[in-house]
Amino acid sequence: MYLSKEYKADIFAEFAGTASNTGSAEGQVALFTKRIAHLTEHLKRNRKDFNTQRSLQMLVGKRRALLAYLYKKDINRYRAIIKGLGLRDIIK
Protein backbone atom coordinates (compact mmCIF):
# COMPACT_ATOMS: atom_id res chain seq x y z
CA MET A 1 0.00 0.00 0.00
CA TYR A 2 1.19 3.51 -0.70
CA LEU A 3 0.78 4.60 2.96
CA SER A 4 2.82 2.19 5.05
CA LYS A 5 2.92 2.32 8.84
CA GLU A 6 6.37 3.88 8.78
CA TYR A 7 5.32 6.57 6.30
CA LYS A 8 2.25 7.44 8.39
CA ALA A 9 4.41 7.58 11.53
CA ASP A 10 6.74 10.02 9.76
CA ILE A 11 3.81 12.22 8.74
CA PHE A 12 2.43 12.30 12.27
CA ALA A 13 5.88 12.91 13.77
CA GLU A 14 6.43 15.87 11.46
CA PHE A 15 3.05 17.58 11.78
CA ALA A 16 1.50 16.29 15.03
CA GLY A 17 4.57 16.35 17.24
CA THR A 18 4.95 12.62 17.93
CA ALA A 19 4.32 9.51 15.87
CA SER A 20 1.79 8.24 18.41
CA ASN A 21 -0.32 11.42 18.31
CA THR A 22 -2.55 10.16 15.50
CA GLY A 23 -5.67 11.98 16.66
CA SER A 24 -4.40 15.53 16.36
CA ALA A 25 -6.09 17.73 13.79
CA GLU A 26 -2.76 18.73 12.24
CA GLY A 27 -1.71 15.13 11.75
CA GLN A 28 -5.06 14.19 10.24
CA VAL A 29 -4.97 17.15 7.84
CA ALA A 30 -1.44 16.19 6.76
CA LEU A 31 -2.47 12.56 6.20
CA PHE A 32 -5.56 13.63 4.23
CA THR A 33 -3.38 15.91 2.10
CA LYS A 34 -1.03 13.05 1.20
CA ARG A 35 -3.99 10.80 0.36
CA ILE A 36 -5.60 13.56 -1.74
CA ALA A 37 -2.36 14.00 -3.71
CA HIS A 38 -2.18 10.26 -4.35
CA LEU A 39 -5.82 10.03 -5.49
CA THR A 40 -5.39 13.07 -7.72
CA GLU A 41 -2.51 11.38 -9.54
CA HIS A 42 -4.59 8.21 -9.88
CA LEU A 43 -7.48 10.18 -11.41
CA LYS A 44 -5.17 11.84 -13.91
CA ARG A 45 -4.42 8.38 -15.31
CA ASN A 46 -7.93 6.89 -14.85
CA ARG A 47 -10.44 9.58 -15.69
CA LYS A 48 -13.49 7.32 -15.61
CA ASP A 49 -12.89 5.94 -12.12
CA PHE A 50 -15.95 7.55 -10.55
CA ASN A 51 -15.70 5.69 -7.23
CA THR A 52 -12.26 7.15 -6.64
CA GLN A 53 -13.55 10.55 -7.71
CA ARG A 54 -16.26 10.38 -5.04
CA SER A 55 -13.75 9.22 -2.44
CA LEU A 56 -11.52 12.16 -3.32
CA GLN A 57 -14.41 14.60 -2.91
CA MET A 58 -15.26 13.11 0.48
CA LEU A 59 -11.63 13.39 1.63
CA VAL A 60 -11.47 17.03 0.54
CA GLY A 61 -14.63 17.70 2.54
CA LYS A 62 -13.21 16.03 5.64
CA ARG A 63 -9.98 18.01 5.35
CA ARG A 64 -11.93 21.22 4.92
CA ALA A 65 -14.00 20.48 8.02
CA LEU A 66 -10.88 19.82 10.09
CA LEU A 67 -9.30 23.04 8.82
CA ALA A 68 -12.47 24.96 9.74
CA TYR A 69 -12.29 23.42 13.23
CA LEU A 70 -8.65 24.49 13.59
CA TYR A 71 -9.52 27.98 12.36
CA LYS A 72 -12.17 28.35 15.05
CA LYS A 73 -10.13 26.79 17.87
CA ASP A 74 -6.63 28.17 17.30
CA ILE A 75 -5.82 30.43 14.37
CA ASN A 76 -2.05 30.08 14.90
CA ARG A 77 -2.17 26.27 14.56
CA TYR A 78 -4.33 26.72 11.44
CA ARG A 79 -1.86 29.13 9.87
CA ALA A 80 1.08 26.86 10.72
CA ILE A 81 -0.49 23.78 9.08
CA ILE A 82 -1.52 25.77 5.99
CA LYS A 83 2.03 27.08 5.61
CA GLY A 84 3.62 23.71 6.36
CA LEU A 85 1.57 21.85 3.76
CA GLY A 86 1.51 24.63 1.18
CA LEU A 87 -2.29 24.82 1.04
CA ARG A 88 -4.41 27.80 0.13
CA ASP A 89 -6.27 29.65 2.86
CA ILE A 90 -9.80 28.32 2.30
CA ILE A 91 -11.51 29.85 5.32
CA LYS A 92 -12.62 33.41 4.76
PDB file of C-alpha atoms in Angstrom, residues 50-90:
ATOM      1  CA  PHE A  50     -15.946   7.550 -10.547  1.00  0.00           C
ATOM      2  CA  ASN A  51     -15.700   5.689  -7.229  1.00  0.00           C
ATOM      3  CA  THR A  52     -12.259   7.150  -6.637  1.00  0.00           C
ATOM      4  CA  GLN A  53     -13.545  10.548  -7.708  1.00  0.00           C
ATOM      5  CA  ARG A  54     -16.262  10.384  -5.044  1.00  0.00           C
ATOM      6  CA  SER A  55     -13.746   9.219  -2.442  1.00  0.00           C
ATOM      7  CA  LEU A  56     -11.524  12.160  -3.318  1.00  0.00           C
ATOM      8  CA  GLN A  57     -14.412  14.601  -2.913  1.00  0.00           C
ATOM      9  CA  MET A  58     -15.261  13.109   0.482  1.00  0.00           C
ATOM     10  CA  LEU A  59     -11.630  13.391   1.631  1.00  0.00           C
ATOM     11  CA  VAL A  60     -11.466  17.027   0.538  1.00  0.00           C
ATOM     12  CA  GLY A  61     -14.628  17.698   2.538  1.00  0.00           C
ATOM     13  CA  LYS A  62     -13.207  16.028   5.643  1.00  0.00           C
ATOM     14  CA  ARG A  63      -9.980  18.014   5.346  1.00  0.00           C
ATOM     15  CA  ARG A  64     -11.934  21.225   4.921  1.00  0.00           C
ATOM     16  CA  ALA A  65     -14.004  20.476   8.024  1.00  0.00           C
ATOM     17  CA  LEU A  66     -10.878  19.821  10.089  1.00  0.00           C
ATOM     18  CA  LEU A  67      -9.300  23.036   8.819  1.00  0.00           C
ATOM     19  CA  ALA A  68     -12.466  24.958   9.739  1.00  0.00           C
ATOM     20  CA  TYR A  69     -12.288  23.424  13.226  1.00  0.00           C
ATOM     21  CA  LEU A  70      -8.652  24.494  13.590  1.00  0.00           C
ATOM     22  CA  TYR A  71      -9.516  27.975  12.355  1.00  0.00           C
ATOM     23  CA  LYS A  72     -12.174  28.346  15.050  1.00  0.00           C
ATOM     24  CA  LYS A  73     -10.130  26.785  17.870  1.00  0.00           C
ATOM     25  CA  ASP A  74      -6.626  28.168  17.303  1.00  0.00           C
ATOM     26  CA  ILE A  75      -5.822  30.432  14.372  1.00  0.00           C
ATOM     27  CA  ASN A  76      -2.051  30.078  14.904  1.00  0.00           C
ATOM     28  CA  ARG A  77      -2.173  26.275  14.562  1.00  0.00           C
ATOM     29  CA  TYR A  78      -4.335  26.724  11.443  1.00  0.00           C
ATOM     30  CA  ARG A  79      -1.856  29.129   9.869  1.00  0.00           C
ATOM     31  CA  ALA A  80       1.084  26.856  10.723  1.00  0.00           C
ATOM     32  CA  ILE A  81      -0.491  23.777   9.083  1.00  0.00           C
ATOM     33  CA  ILE A  82      -1.522  25.773   5.989  1.00  0.00           C
ATOM     34  CA  LYS A  83       2.026  27.083   5.612  1.00  0.00           C
ATOM     35  CA  GLY A  84       3.622  23.707   6.364  1.00  0.00           C
ATOM     36  CA  LEU A  85       1.568  21.850   3.760  1.00  0.00           C
ATOM     37  CA  GLY A  86       1.511  24.631   1.184  1.00  0.00           C
ATOM     38  CA  LEU A  87      -2.291  24.823   1.044  1.00  0.00           C
ATOM     39  CA  ARG A  88      -4.405  27.800   0.126  1.00  0.00           C
ATOM     40  CA  ASP A  89      -6.268  29.646   2.862  1.00  0.00           C
ATOM     41  CA  ILE A  90      -9.801  28.323   2.298  1.00  0.00           C
TER      42      ILE A  90
END
